[in-house]
């Protein structure tokens, strides 16, 4: 089936369909801000230009549109153009080849960016648009918060733990004292 529209016109139509409502990225930013997290946007010095950069947590967050980044779509290697729709990424039948190629390119670029960030010591968190519905946003963001804090702990953990935490409970005051000596 051929498309009546030029790729540019089609792009505008698809943007209108899939870009409705509050931008997913904005929902994430608002949640983080309300919960006291501070971040920077469009930091050019960080590879892959993540949507949100949290230096304190050495974490880069990408907020991905399910359509553009092919959330949950299945691809088959033998026939490189075959891609199976998912619940949140429905590729149009019209001009399908064009869209499959576009989504594949986006996915490849994503993977390269994530890898580059990872190699540079960044934690990468990918949040999908479908995880930000009113029903799911709280659960999603609590998971993000957990990842942030776990990573922060990992970054700042003392190299040697001089006692068995479970067997020898130690008061915070005593721990502070030990910490000062190291
Ligand atoms: Zn999705």
PDB file of C-alpha atoms and ligand atoms in Angstrom:
ATOM      1  CA  UNK A   1       0.000   0.000   0.000  1.00  0.00           C
ATOM      2  CA  UNK A   2       1.433   3.367  -0.920  1.00  0.00           C
ATOM      3  CA  UNK A   3       0.967   6.504   1.124  1.00  0.00           C
ATOM      4  CA  UNK A   4      -1.016   9.433  -0.183  1.00  0.00           C
ATOM      5  CA  UNK A   5       1.089  11.733   1.968  1.00  0.00           C
ATOM      6  CA  UNK A   6       4.724  12.684   1.646  1.00  0.00           C
ATOM      7  CA  UNK A   7       6.950  11.481   4.507  1.00  0.00           C
ATOM      8  CA  UNK A   8       6.948  15.006   5.928  1.00  0.00           C
ATOM      9  CA  UNK A   9       3.173  15.258   5.877  1.00  0.00           C
ATOM     10  CA  UNK A  10       2.892  11.796   7.384  1.00  0.00           C
ATOM     11  CA  UNK A  11       5.340  12.799  10.097  1.00  0.00           C
ATOM     12  CA  UNK A  12       3.145  15.732  11.056  1.00  0.00           C
ATOM     13  CA  UNK A  13       0.045  13.554  11.184  1.00  0.00           C
ATOM     14  CA  UNK A  14       1.762  10.944  13.332  1.00  0.00           C
ATOM     15  CA  UNK A  15       3.173  13.606  15.641  1.00  0.00           C
ATOM     16  CA  UNK A  16      -0.316  14.914  16.187  1.00  0.00           C
ATOM     17  CA  UNK A  17      -1.640  11.462  16.995  1.00  0.00           C
ATOM     18  CA  UNK A  18       1.192  10.366  19.252  1.00  0.00           C
ATOM     19  CA  UNK A  19       2.235  13.664  20.789  1.00  0.00           C
ATOM     20  CA  UNK A  20      -1.003  14.472  22.630  1.00  0.00           C
ATOM     21  CA  UNK A  21      -1.289  15.736  26.190  1.00  0.00           C
ATOM     22  CA  UNK A  22       1.452  16.781  28.552  1.00  0.00           C
ATOM     23  CA  UNK A  23       4.790  15.855  27.181  1.00  0.00           C
ATOM     24  CA  UNK A  24       5.936  12.702  28.972  1.00  0.00           C
ATOM     25  CA  UNK A  25       9.267  14.331  29.713  1.00  0.00           C
ATOM     26  CA  UNK A  26       7.519  17.172  31.499  1.00  0.00           C
ATOM     27  CA  UNK A  27       5.596  14.752  33.720  1.00  0.00           C
ATOM     28  CA  UNK A  28       8.871  13.198  34.861  1.00  0.00           C
ATOM     29  CA  UNK A  29      10.479  16.576  35.474  1.00  0.00           C
ATOM     30  CA  UNK A  30       7.498  17.790  37.472  1.00  0.00           C
ATOM     31  CA  UNK A  31       7.474  14.678  39.634  1.00  0.00           C
ATOM     32  CA  UNK A  32      11.188  14.884  40.335  1.00  0.00           C
ATOM     33  CA  UNK A  33      11.019  18.591  41.121  1.00  0.00           C
ATOM     34  CA  UNK A  34       8.059  18.162  43.497  1.00  0.00           C
ATOM     35  CA  UNK A  35      10.001  15.477  45.350  1.00  0.00           C
ATOM     36  CA  UNK A  36      13.045  17.671  45.785  1.00  0.00           C
ATOM     37  CA  UNK A  37      15.229  16.265  43.013  1.00  0.00           C
ATOM     38  CA  UNK A  38      17.210  18.719  40.970  1.00  0.00           C
ATOM     39  CA  UNK A  39      18.389  18.093  37.447  1.00  0.00           C
ATOM     40  CA  UNK A  40      19.619  19.712  34.298  1.00  0.00           C
ATOM     41  CA  UNK A  41      18.179  19.588  30.822  1.00  0.00           C
ATOM     42  CA  UNK A  42      19.850  19.215  27.445  1.00  0.00           C
ATOM     43  CA  UNK A  43      23.350  18.954  28.831  1.00  0.00           C
ATOM     44  CA  UNK A  44      25.508  18.898  25.744  1.00  0.00           C
ATOM     45  CA  UNK A  45      28.636  17.674  27.514  1.00  0.00           C
ATOM     46  CA  UNK A  46      26.906  14.401  28.401  1.00  0.00           C
ATOM     47  CA  UNK A  47      26.904  11.854  25.545  1.00  0.00           C
ATOM     48  CA  UNK A  48      23.610  11.127  23.818  1.00  0.00           C
ATOM     49  CA  UNK A  49      21.912  14.322  25.032  1.00  0.00           C
ATOM     50  CA  UNK A  50      19.719  12.691  27.692  1.00  0.00           C
ATOM     51  CA  UNK A  51      16.381  14.372  28.444  1.00  0.00           C
ATOM     52  CA  UNK A  52      17.258  14.767  32.105  1.00  0.00           C
ATOM     53  CA  UNK A  53      20.712  14.761  33.688  1.00  0.00           C
ATOM     54  CA  UNK A  54      21.221  14.287  37.428  1.00  0.00           C
ATOM     55  CA  UNK A  55      24.880  14.800  38.106  1.00  0.00           C
ATOM     56  CA  UNK A  56      24.611  14.214  41.835  1.00  0.00           C
ATOM     57  CA  UNK A  57      23.359  10.724  41.064  1.00  0.00           C
ATOM     58  CA  UNK A  58      25.486  10.335  37.951  1.00  0.00           C
ATOM     59  CA  UNK A  59      22.293   9.318  36.212  1.00  0.00           C
ATOM     60  CA  UNK A  60      20.963  10.094  32.761  1.00  0.00           C
ATOM     61  CA  UNK A  61      17.237   9.730  32.147  1.00  0.00           C
ATOM     62  CA  UNK A  62      15.635   9.223  28.762  1.00  0.00           C
ATOM     63  CA  UNK A  63      11.889   9.611  28.421  1.00  0.00           C
ATOM     64  CA  UNK A  64      10.954   7.667  25.314  1.00  0.00           C
ATOM     65  CA  UNK A  65       7.825   7.912  23.229  1.00  0.00           C
ATOM     66  CA  UNK A  66       6.534   4.361  22.717  1.00  0.00           C
ATOM     67  CA  UNK A  67       5.888   4.882  19.017  1.00  0.00           C
ATOM     68  CA  UNK A  68       9.120   6.600  17.994  1.00  0.00           C
ATOM     69  CA  UNK A  69      11.358   4.286  19.980  1.00  0.00           C
ATOM     70  CA  UNK A  70       9.429   1.084  19.273  1.00  0.00           C
ATOM     71  CA  UNK A  71       8.499   0.020  22.787  1.00  0.00           C
ATOM     72  CA  UNK A  72       8.004  -3.769  23.005  1.00  0.00           C
ATOM     73  CA  UNK A  73       7.983  -4.254  19.231  1.00  0.00           C
ATOM     74  CA  UNK A  74       9.404  -7.544  18.072  1.00  0.00           C
ATOM     75  CA  UNK A  75      11.852  -7.671  15.212  1.00  0.00           C
ATOM     76  CA  UNK A  76      13.116 -10.621  13.301  1.00  0.00           C
ATOM     77  CA  UNK A  77      16.634 -10.839  12.040  1.00  0.00           C
ATOM     78  CA  UNK A  78      16.030 -12.967   8.908  1.00  0.00           C
ATOM     79  CA  UNK A  79      13.650 -10.461   7.396  1.00  0.00           C
ATOM     80  CA  UNK A  80      15.026  -7.216   8.674  1.00  0.00           C
ATOM     81  CA  UNK A  81      11.895  -5.290   7.813  1.00  0.00           C
ATOM     82  CA  UNK A  82       9.537  -7.419   9.812  1.00  0.00           C
ATOM     83  CA  UNK A  83       8.388  -5.756  12.987  1.00  0.00           C
ATOM     84  CA  UNK A  84       5.455  -6.858  15.101  1.00  0.00           C
ATOM     85  CA  UNK A  85       3.255  -4.212  16.681  1.00  0.00           C
ATOM     86  CA  UNK A  86       2.960  -3.957  20.420  1.00  0.00           C
ATOM     87  CA  UNK A  87       0.165  -2.564  22.565  1.00  0.00           C
ATOM     88  CA  UNK A  88       1.757   0.869  22.737  1.00  0.00           C
ATOM     89  CA  UNK A  89       3.577   0.939  19.397  1.00  0.00           C
ATOM     90  CA  UNK A  90       1.298   0.380  16.466  1.00  0.00           C
ATOM     91  CA  UNK A  91       3.087   0.887  13.185  1.00  0.00           C
ATOM     92  CA  UNK A  92       0.811   2.088  10.383  1.00  0.00           C
ATOM     93  CA  UNK A  93       0.138  -0.370   7.582  1.00  0.00           C
ATOM     94  CA  UNK A  94       0.449   2.496   5.155  1.00  0.00           C
ATOM     95  CA  UNK A  95       4.057   3.205   4.264  1.00  0.00           C
ATOM     96  CA  UNK A  96       5.008   0.562   6.803  1.00  0.00           C
ATOM     97  CA  UNK A  97       8.510   0.102   5.455  1.00  0.00           C
ATOM     98  CA  UNK A  98       9.273   3.764   6.033  1.00  0.00           C
ATOM     99  CA  UNK A  99       8.137   3.588   9.661  1.00  0.00           C
ATOM    100  CA  UNK A 100       9.847   0.315  10.437  1.00  0.00           C
ATOM    101  CA  UNK A 101      13.117   1.742   9.121  1.00  0.00           C
ATOM    102  CA  UNK A 102      12.691   4.909  11.094  1.00  0.00           C
ATOM    103  CA  UNK A 103      11.939   3.099  14.351  1.00  0.00           C
ATOM    104  CA  UNK A 104      14.854   0.730  13.803  1.00  0.00           C
ATOM    105  CA  UNK A 105      17.243   3.627  13.284  1.00  0.00           C
ATOM    106  CA  UNK A 106      15.982   5.281  16.452  1.00  0.00           C
ATOM    107  CA  UNK A 107      16.458   2.066  18.409  1.00  0.00           C
ATOM    108  CA  UNK A 108      19.991   1.617  17.115  1.00  0.00           C
ATOM    109  CA  UNK A 109      20.875   5.191  18.034  1.00  0.00           C
ATOM    110  CA  UNK A 110      19.350   4.687  21.498  1.00  0.00           C
ATOM    111  CA  UNK A 111      21.451   1.599  22.138  1.00  0.00           C
ATOM    112  CA  UNK A 112      24.631   3.382  21.060  1.00  0.00           C
ATOM    113  CA  UNK A 113      23.895   6.289  23.383  1.00  0.00           C
ATOM    114  CA  UNK A 114      23.072   4.070  26.349  1.00  0.00           C
ATOM    115  CA  UNK A 115      26.264   2.110  25.840  1.00  0.00           C
ATOM    116  CA  UNK A 116      28.368   5.256  25.548  1.00  0.00           C
ATOM    117  CA  UNK A 117      26.912   6.654  28.753  1.00  0.00           C
ATOM    118  CA  UNK A 118      27.367   3.358  30.552  1.00  0.00           C
ATOM    119  CA  UNK A 119      31.009   3.222  29.434  1.00  0.00           C
ATOM    120  CA  UNK A 120      31.478   6.700  30.872  1.00  0.00           C
ATOM    121  CA  UNK A 121      30.191   5.619  34.262  1.00  0.00           C
ATOM    122  CA  UNK A 122      26.636   6.871  34.011  1.00  0.00           C
ATOM    123  CA  UNK A 123      23.564   5.042  35.195  1.00  0.00           C
ATOM    124  CA  UNK A 124      21.007   5.116  32.396  1.00  0.00           C
ATOM    125  CA  UNK A 125      17.298   5.045  33.174  1.00  0.00           C
ATOM    126  CA  UNK A 126      14.785   4.734  30.350  1.00  0.00           C
ATOM    127  CA  UNK A 127      11.217   5.710  31.128  1.00  0.00           C
ATOM    128  CA  UNK A 128       8.517   4.878  28.601  1.00  0.00           C
ATOM    129  CA  UNK A 129       5.563   7.073  27.810  1.00  0.00           C
ATOM    130  CA  UNK A 130       3.105   4.253  28.630  1.00  0.00           C
ATOM    131  CA  UNK A 131       4.564   4.072  32.148  1.00  0.00           C
ATOM    132  CA  UNK A 132       3.499   7.642  32.807  1.00  0.00           C
ATOM    133  CA  UNK A 133      -0.286   7.353  32.606  1.00  0.00           C
ATOM    134  CA  UNK A 134      -2.121   8.704  35.682  1.00  0.00           C
ATOM    135  CA  UNK A 135      -2.522   5.105  36.846  1.00  0.00           C
ATOM    136  CA  UNK A 136       1.131   4.134  36.483  1.00  0.00           C
ATOM    137  CA  UNK A 137       3.177   7.272  37.016  1.00  0.00           C
ATOM    138  CA  UNK A 138       3.507   6.998  40.790  1.00  0.00           C
ATOM    139  CA  UNK A 139       4.724   3.419  40.696  1.00  0.00           C
ATOM    140  CA  UNK A 140       7.091   4.214  37.847  1.00  0.00           C
ATOM    141  CA  UNK A 141       8.596   7.218  39.565  1.00  0.00           C
ATOM    142  CA  UNK A 142       8.999   5.413  42.891  1.00  0.00           C
ATOM    143  CA  UNK A 143      11.050   2.833  41.022  1.00  0.00           C
ATOM    144  CA  UNK A 144      13.111   5.611  39.464  1.00  0.00           C
ATOM    145  CA  UNK A 145      13.626   7.142  42.904  1.00  0.00           C
ATOM    146  CA  UNK A 146      14.832   3.806  44.239  1.00  0.00           C
ATOM    147  CA  UNK A 147      17.304   3.451  41.370  1.00  0.00           C
ATOM    148  CA  UNK A 148      18.600   6.966  41.975  1.00  0.00           C
ATOM    149  CA  UNK A 149      19.186   6.371  45.651  1.00  0.00           C
ATOM    150  CA  UNK A 150      20.691   2.930  45.223  1.00  0.00           C
ATOM    151  CA  UNK A 151      23.100   4.306  42.671  1.00  0.00           C
ATOM    152  CA  UNK A 152      23.961   7.231  44.922  1.00  0.00           C
ATOM    153  CA  UNK A 153      24.760   4.793  47.742  1.00  0.00           C
ATOM    154  CA  UNK A 154      26.884   2.657  45.440  1.00  0.00           C
ATOM    155  CA  UNK A 155      28.834   5.719  44.351  1.00  0.00           C
ATOM    156  CA  UNK A 156      29.530   6.849  47.904  1.00  0.00           C
ATOM    157  CA  UNK A 157      29.935   3.560  49.680  1.00  0.00           C
ATOM    158  CA  UNK A 158      33.156   3.259  51.640  1.00  0.00           C
ATOM    159  CA  UNK A 159      35.508   0.826  49.920  1.00  0.00           C
ATOM    160  CA  UNK A 160      35.966  -1.361  53.016  1.00  0.00           C
ATOM    161  CA  UNK A 161      33.218  -2.215  55.442  1.00  0.00           C
ATOM    162  CA  UNK A 162      35.087  -2.996  58.668  1.00  0.00           C
ATOM    163  CA  UNK A 163      32.327  -4.870  60.434  1.00  0.00           C
ATOM    164  CA  UNK A 164      29.500  -7.227  59.706  1.00  0.00           C
ATOM    165  CA  UNK A 165      26.499  -5.006  59.657  1.00  0.00           C
ATOM    166  CA  UNK A 166      24.053  -7.762  60.459  1.00  0.00           C
ATOM    167  CA  UNK A 167      25.896  -9.435  63.308  1.00  0.00           C
ATOM    168  CA  UNK A 168      27.271  -6.393  65.020  1.00  0.00           C
ATOM    169  CA  UNK A 169      24.748  -3.631  65.108  1.00  0.00           C
ATOM    170  CA  UNK A 170      26.524  -0.355  65.388  1.00  0.00           C
ATOM    171  CA  UNK A 171      25.132   2.988  66.420  1.00  0.00           C
ATOM    172  CA  UNK A 172      25.187   5.864  64.023  1.00  0.00           C
ATOM    173  CA  UNK A 173      27.375   7.901  66.351  1.00  0.00           C
ATOM    174  CA  UNK A 174      29.987   5.143  66.481  1.00  0.00           C
ATOM    175  CA  UNK A 175      29.872   4.766  62.731  1.00  0.00           C
ATOM    176  CA  UNK A 176      30.507   8.474  62.289  1.00  0.00           C
ATOM    177  CA  UNK A 177      33.553   8.169  64.543  1.00  0.00           C
ATOM    178  CA  UNK A 178      34.957   5.275  62.513  1.00  0.00           C
ATOM    179  CA  UNK A 179      34.273   7.047  59.325  1.00  0.00           C
ATOM    180  CA  UNK A 180      36.309  10.022  60.471  1.00  0.00           C
ATOM    181  CA  UNK A 181      39.316   7.793  61.141  1.00  0.00           C
ATOM    182  CA  UNK A 182      39.457   6.245  57.692  1.00  0.00           C
TER     183      UNK A 182
HETATM  184 ZN1  LIG B   1       5.070   1.652  25.868  1.00  0.00          ZN
END
